[in-house]
XYZ file of C-alpha atoms in Angstrom:
356
model
C -5.926 -3.386 -21.164
C -4.214 -5.175 -18.146
C -7.944 -5.885 -15.276
C -7.229 -3.282 -11.937
C -7.611 -6.224 -9.410
C -4.249 -7.907 -11.306
C -2.455 -4.611 -12.145
C -3.368 -4.475 -7.371
C -2.085 -7.861 -7.652
C 1.511 -7.358 -9.235
C 2.025 -4.412 -7.425
C 2.036 -6.613 -4.514
C 4.519 -9.106 -6.603
C 6.957 -5.663 -7.075
C 6.610 -4.894 -3.474
C 6.958 -8.043 -2.129
C 10.371 -8.684 -4.257
C 11.798 -5.468 -3.294
C 11.460 -6.751 0.711
C 13.095 -9.626 -0.395
C 16.041 -8.008 -1.886
C 16.689 -5.556 1.525
C 16.466 -8.647 3.098
C 19.028 -10.732 1.099
C 21.132 -8.330 -0.990
C 21.576 -4.705 0.486
C 21.714 -7.062 4.063
C 24.860 -8.953 2.314
C 26.427 -5.607 0.898
C 25.276 -4.027 4.862
C 28.022 -6.949 5.884
C 29.871 -6.209 3.403
C 30.755 -2.804 4.612
C 31.724 -3.647 7.852
C 35.200 -5.696 7.108
C 38.002 -3.984 7.748
C 38.627 -4.089 4.030
C 35.511 -4.245 1.971
C 35.644 -5.255 -1.238
C 34.173 -4.128 -4.422
C 31.679 -4.021 -7.258
C 32.500 -5.274 -10.687
C 31.921 -1.594 -11.477
C 34.575 -0.701 -8.785
C 31.977 0.747 -5.572
C 32.612 0.306 -2.205
C 29.452 -0.973 -0.409
C 28.403 2.961 0.879
C 28.529 3.534 -2.376
C 26.015 1.145 -3.583
C 23.162 1.159 -0.180
C 23.425 5.055 -1.277
C 22.327 4.249 -5.083
C 19.980 1.591 -3.603
C 18.129 4.044 -1.656
C 17.767 6.500 -4.169
C 16.831 4.286 -6.659
C 14.520 2.456 -4.351
C 12.863 6.281 -3.008
C 12.022 6.944 -6.733
C 10.573 3.609 -6.439
C 8.116 3.904 -3.770
C 7.283 7.035 -4.673
C 6.215 5.411 -8.554
C 4.230 2.504 -6.758
C 1.830 4.986 -4.201
C 1.627 6.909 -7.301
C 0.046 4.358 -9.350
C -1.588 3.256 -5.865
C -3.395 5.725 -4.993
C -3.940 8.342 -8.570
C -4.745 4.833 -11.054
C -6.364 1.701 -9.222
C -7.639 2.878 -5.713
C -9.882 5.530 -8.290
C -10.635 3.138 -10.640
C -11.877 0.043 -7.858
C -14.123 3.005 -6.858
C -15.465 3.788 -10.322
C -15.784 -0.177 -9.819
C -18.263 0.062 -7.038
C -14.941 -2.045 -5.096
C -14.250 0.901 -2.638
C -11.128 0.583 0.321
C -12.105 3.075 3.130
C -8.979 4.502 4.836
C -10.887 7.966 6.852
C -12.581 7.528 9.930
C -15.832 10.135 8.389
C -15.844 6.394 5.641
C -15.227 4.181 8.300
C -18.390 6.282 10.346
C -21.679 4.656 8.726
C -19.409 0.640 9.641
C -18.996 1.794 13.530
C -21.727 -1.223 14.558
C -20.472 -3.777 12.595
C -17.041 -2.748 13.516
C -17.362 -2.711 16.964
C -19.000 -6.419 17.446
C -16.373 -7.189 14.844
C -13.410 -5.563 16.864
C -14.409 -7.037 20.684
C -15.534 -10.195 18.921
C -12.087 -11.535 17.067
C -9.575 -8.656 17.290
C -9.347 -7.508 20.699
C -8.869 -11.387 21.971
C -5.612 -11.628 20.134
C -4.169 -7.917 21.224
C -1.148 -7.828 22.970
C 0.088 -4.635 23.519
C 3.543 -4.889 24.196
C 4.918 -1.975 26.841
C 8.520 -0.326 27.564
C 9.590 0.446 31.132
C 11.457 0.594 33.879
C 10.837 -3.743 33.859
C 9.678 -4.234 30.557
C 12.439 -3.860 28.256
C 12.111 -2.494 24.023
C 10.879 -5.206 22.565
C 12.279 -7.620 19.590
C 9.603 -6.252 16.756
C 9.908 -9.161 14.195
C 10.642 -8.826 10.915
C 8.465 -8.148 8.542
C 5.159 -8.309 10.944
C 3.415 -4.573 11.593
C 3.281 -3.135 14.056
C 1.289 0.411 15.877
C 4.388 2.699 17.958
C 1.878 4.177 20.551
C 2.725 7.598 22.463
C 1.282 7.193 25.992
C 0.198 9.589 28.614
C 0.021 8.699 32.665
C -3.748 9.260 33.583
C -2.836 11.581 36.768
C -5.630 10.442 38.820
C -4.778 6.855 38.783
C -2.580 6.132 42.193
C -2.527 2.069 41.004
C 0.036 1.583 38.653
C 3.179 0.055 39.475
C 4.738 0.889 36.355
C 4.436 3.513 34.031
C 4.462 3.187 30.471
C 4.970 6.300 27.441
C 5.570 4.060 24.523
C 3.912 0.465 23.559
C 3.229 -2.015 20.514
C 1.047 -2.840 19.340
C 0.949 -5.694 16.198
C -1.280 -6.003 14.489
C -3.242 -9.320 13.698
C -2.689 -10.422 10.208
C -2.069 -14.012 10.830
C -4.926 -14.409 12.669
C -7.236 -11.749 11.408
C -6.457 -11.079 7.796
C -4.797 -8.008 6.256
C -8.439 -6.684 4.726
C -12.196 -6.992 6.428
C -14.406 -6.695 4.240
C -17.434 -5.660 4.909
C -19.809 -6.565 2.514
C -18.286 -8.337 -0.748
C -17.406 -4.672 -2.827
C -16.835 -2.970 0.673
C -12.758 -4.246 2.580
C -11.233 -1.810 6.005
C -7.731 -2.458 6.617
C -7.200 -3.782 9.881
C -4.956 -1.291 11.176
C -7.068 1.175 10.812
C -10.085 -1.064 12.689
C -7.450 -1.461 15.688
C -6.157 2.185 15.583
C -10.667 3.197 15.945
C -9.937 0.833 19.096
C -7.439 1.435 20.230
C -7.862 3.731 24.023
C -9.674 1.336 25.193
C -6.711 -1.153 25.192
C -4.849 0.778 27.811
C -6.622 1.277 30.708
C -5.200 4.356 33.540
C -3.622 6.053 29.668
C -4.546 8.340 27.304
C -2.998 7.548 23.292
C -1.293 10.168 22.398
C -0.429 9.342 19.471
C -0.258 6.193 16.911
C 2.408 5.531 14.385
C 2.483 2.144 12.034
C 5.904 0.470 11.776
C 7.559 -1.911 10.666
C 11.413 -3.339 10.810
C 13.275 -5.414 7.996
C 16.142 -7.129 9.681
C 18.497 -9.542 7.528
C 17.552 -13.057 6.135
C 20.386 -14.223 4.452
C 21.901 -17.394 5.798
C 25.485 -18.177 5.535
C 24.953 -21.865 5.761
C 28.256 -24.637 5.357
C 26.655 -27.266 4.222
C 29.917 -30.054 4.932
C 30.325 -28.780 8.696
C 26.960 -29.566 9.340
C 25.797 -32.585 11.498
C 22.159 -31.976 10.039
C 21.280 -29.580 7.826
C 17.270 -29.461 8.690
C 18.468 -28.607 12.396
C 21.097 -25.884 11.265
C 18.224 -24.559 9.349
C 15.521 -24.546 11.712
C 17.768 -23.047 14.285
C 19.550 -20.379 11.948
C 15.280 -19.087 11.299
C 14.552 -19.521 15.448
C 17.988 -16.050 15.159
C 16.165 -14.707 12.938
C 14.107 -12.290 14.318
C 17.346 -11.535 16.564
C 18.756 -10.223 13.348
C 19.993 -7.225 12.530
C 17.671 -4.448 10.521
C 17.850 -3.294 7.728
C 15.055 -1.324 7.242
C 12.978 0.730 9.157
C 9.596 1.697 7.868
C 7.561 4.520 9.887
C 3.986 6.312 9.091
C 4.842 9.644 8.029
C 3.842 12.370 10.594
C 5.279 10.350 13.013
C 6.494 12.255 16.338
C 10.215 12.786 15.622
C 11.596 12.505 19.203
C 10.299 8.555 18.639
C 11.801 8.266 15.764
C 14.816 8.603 16.746
C 14.114 6.195 19.702
C 13.099 3.692 17.461
C 15.644 4.591 15.149
C 18.931 4.096 18.368
C 17.262 0.971 19.517
C 16.839 -0.397 16.419
C 20.320 0.338 15.499
C 19.467 2.159 11.939
C 20.580 5.086 10.834
C 18.618 7.759 8.910
C 19.526 6.179 5.701
C 17.636 3.067 6.573
C 14.581 4.859 7.156
C 11.918 4.803 5.310
C 9.019 7.123 5.390
C 4.872 5.539 4.377
C 2.044 7.624 2.835
C -0.057 5.777 2.488
C -1.037 1.285 3.235
C 1.554 -0.309 4.388
C 3.231 -3.095 2.842
C 1.772 -3.750 -0.219
C 2.621 -6.993 -0.601
C -0.444 -7.403 1.643
C -2.793 -6.730 -1.623
C -2.720 -10.431 -2.687
C -5.445 -10.435 -0.128
C -7.869 -7.959 -1.672
C -6.606 -9.587 -4.600
C -8.390 -12.583 -2.762
C -11.571 -10.851 -1.306
C -12.396 -8.979 -3.872
C -14.656 -11.413 -6.181
C -15.611 -10.011 -9.036
C -14.011 -11.816 -12.200
C -14.710 -9.050 -14.368
C -11.560 -6.942 -12.336
C -9.294 -10.437 -12.717
C -8.106 -12.277 -16.015
C -10.815 -14.778 -16.832
C -8.818 -18.311 -15.545
C -7.174 -20.739 -18.365
C -7.113 -24.076 -17.291
C -4.833 -25.855 -17.926
C -4.785 -28.336 -21.204
C -3.597 -31.831 -19.630
C -1.381 -33.847 -22.211
C -2.818 -37.018 -24.105
C 0.205 -39.627 -23.369
C -0.715 -39.285 -19.247
C -3.842 -40.146 -20.023
C -3.546 -44.149 -18.715
C -2.302 -42.473 -15.117
C 1.270 -44.689 -15.107
C 3.456 -41.981 -15.675
C 6.558 -44.041 -15.611
C 5.363 -45.944 -18.417
C 4.738 -42.751 -20.568
C 8.213 -41.446 -20.310
C 9.628 -44.974 -20.925
C 8.324 -44.574 -24.083
C 9.871 -41.309 -24.896
C 10.913 -38.415 -23.309
C 8.156 -36.366 -22.533
C 8.012 -32.149 -22.182
C 5.541 -29.957 -20.578
C 5.304 -26.227 -21.320
C 4.386 -24.862 -17.812
C 1.872 -22.943 -17.034
C -0.042 -23.537 -20.147
C -0.127 -27.888 -19.614
C -1.050 -29.217 -16.038
C 1.457 -29.768 -13.575
C -0.615 -33.253 -12.054
C 1.840 -35.277 -14.264
C 4.169 -34.269 -12.113
C 3.149 -34.399 -9.244
C 1.680 -38.177 -9.864
C 5.018 -38.744 -10.781
C 6.179 -37.720 -7.043
C 3.350 -39.560 -5.743
C 3.903 -43.235 -7.297
C 7.585 -42.475 -6.789
C 7.092 -42.237 -3.312
C 5.299 -45.577 -3.107
C 6.879 -47.501 -5.250
C 9.874 -49.550 -3.916
C 12.268 -50.250 -6.211
C 12.723 -46.204 -5.819
C 15.913 -45.675 -3.060
C 15.883 -41.953 -3.307
C 13.569 -38.968 -5.186
C 16.244 -35.887 -5.532
C 15.284 -32.291 -6.275
C 15.871 -28.945 -5.672
C 12.414 -26.829 -4.800
C 13.177 -22.989 -5.190
C 9.853 -22.087 -2.273
C 6.591 -24.338 -1.691
C 3.966 -23.033 -0.810
C 1.616 -23.885 2.824
C 0.163 -26.643 1.073
C 2.174 -27.616 -1.682
C 1.072 -30.749 -3.297
C 5.055 -31.420 -3.958
C 5.201 -31.765 -0.630
C 2.215 -34.105 0.003
C 4.035 -36.225 -2.379
C 6.560 -37.387 -1.021
C 4.866 -37.703 2.271
């Protein structure tokens, strides 16, 4: 039987893949649909028909994801003694700890982005989680230079992590902590409501390599403009005020078909962090260290492969010989160039380090 935290990790993987599908495939279909003569797929569907079919299947997939999370995984974790707090009554016993945490580490990195006469609608960054906050002006305050009825607060996941660990077996999503102390963030206003939102933007980069004088600079320029590209999906917290949702849709340029209500935990691929936060070996796969091939035991990788071809089976064989090969090649003055294709690299990639 698959351990609980491994099932949660797989749920995170499925959510991450779905996000990338919207960023690349759905974005490409939307651009095809804007052509004067939209092309048909091999089965005869126009882009609009493909997008309609995608939406139907995505809604079914999301329903299944949340059914498994709320009906099986979270109850299973609770039965195992691991709690992911989600209600005010569950948070109440932790108020002192949450207050200290908020004022010491969360509040200093919060910057409300208000919408008003001199503050245009902000450019919401793709993939980041925001609270859309509806405000009421305190009529007793006459010193406010500009009155705002809407503000956005980014949940500082990059600075604080998505889940706050209160004890070794208890976590709380960061957005609940921010929402709890939200009224103190807006002096002269009262909070009428706050709902989570997230946008996904077109990330399908068209790069004409032959025309690029400096490919790296071209890619960097494309990436810096990423957060200004068209929105392909708007996720909003179920129950959001309809007038506010309509305003968001108009400002972001999305139709009803691009909007997805979320009744539960947002951004399920952040469950990777929960897998890392909860230190319960009994709820994870037992770690299987990779085998180090004996033919690389001498340390000289070039000598080993000069003797005969070597075949490695990953992840069962250690990847260390590959890293050592790159490291030795990078230091060898006889090596003129190293050419390889990297599908993706982690933040602390050993491959990149070996090539530096």
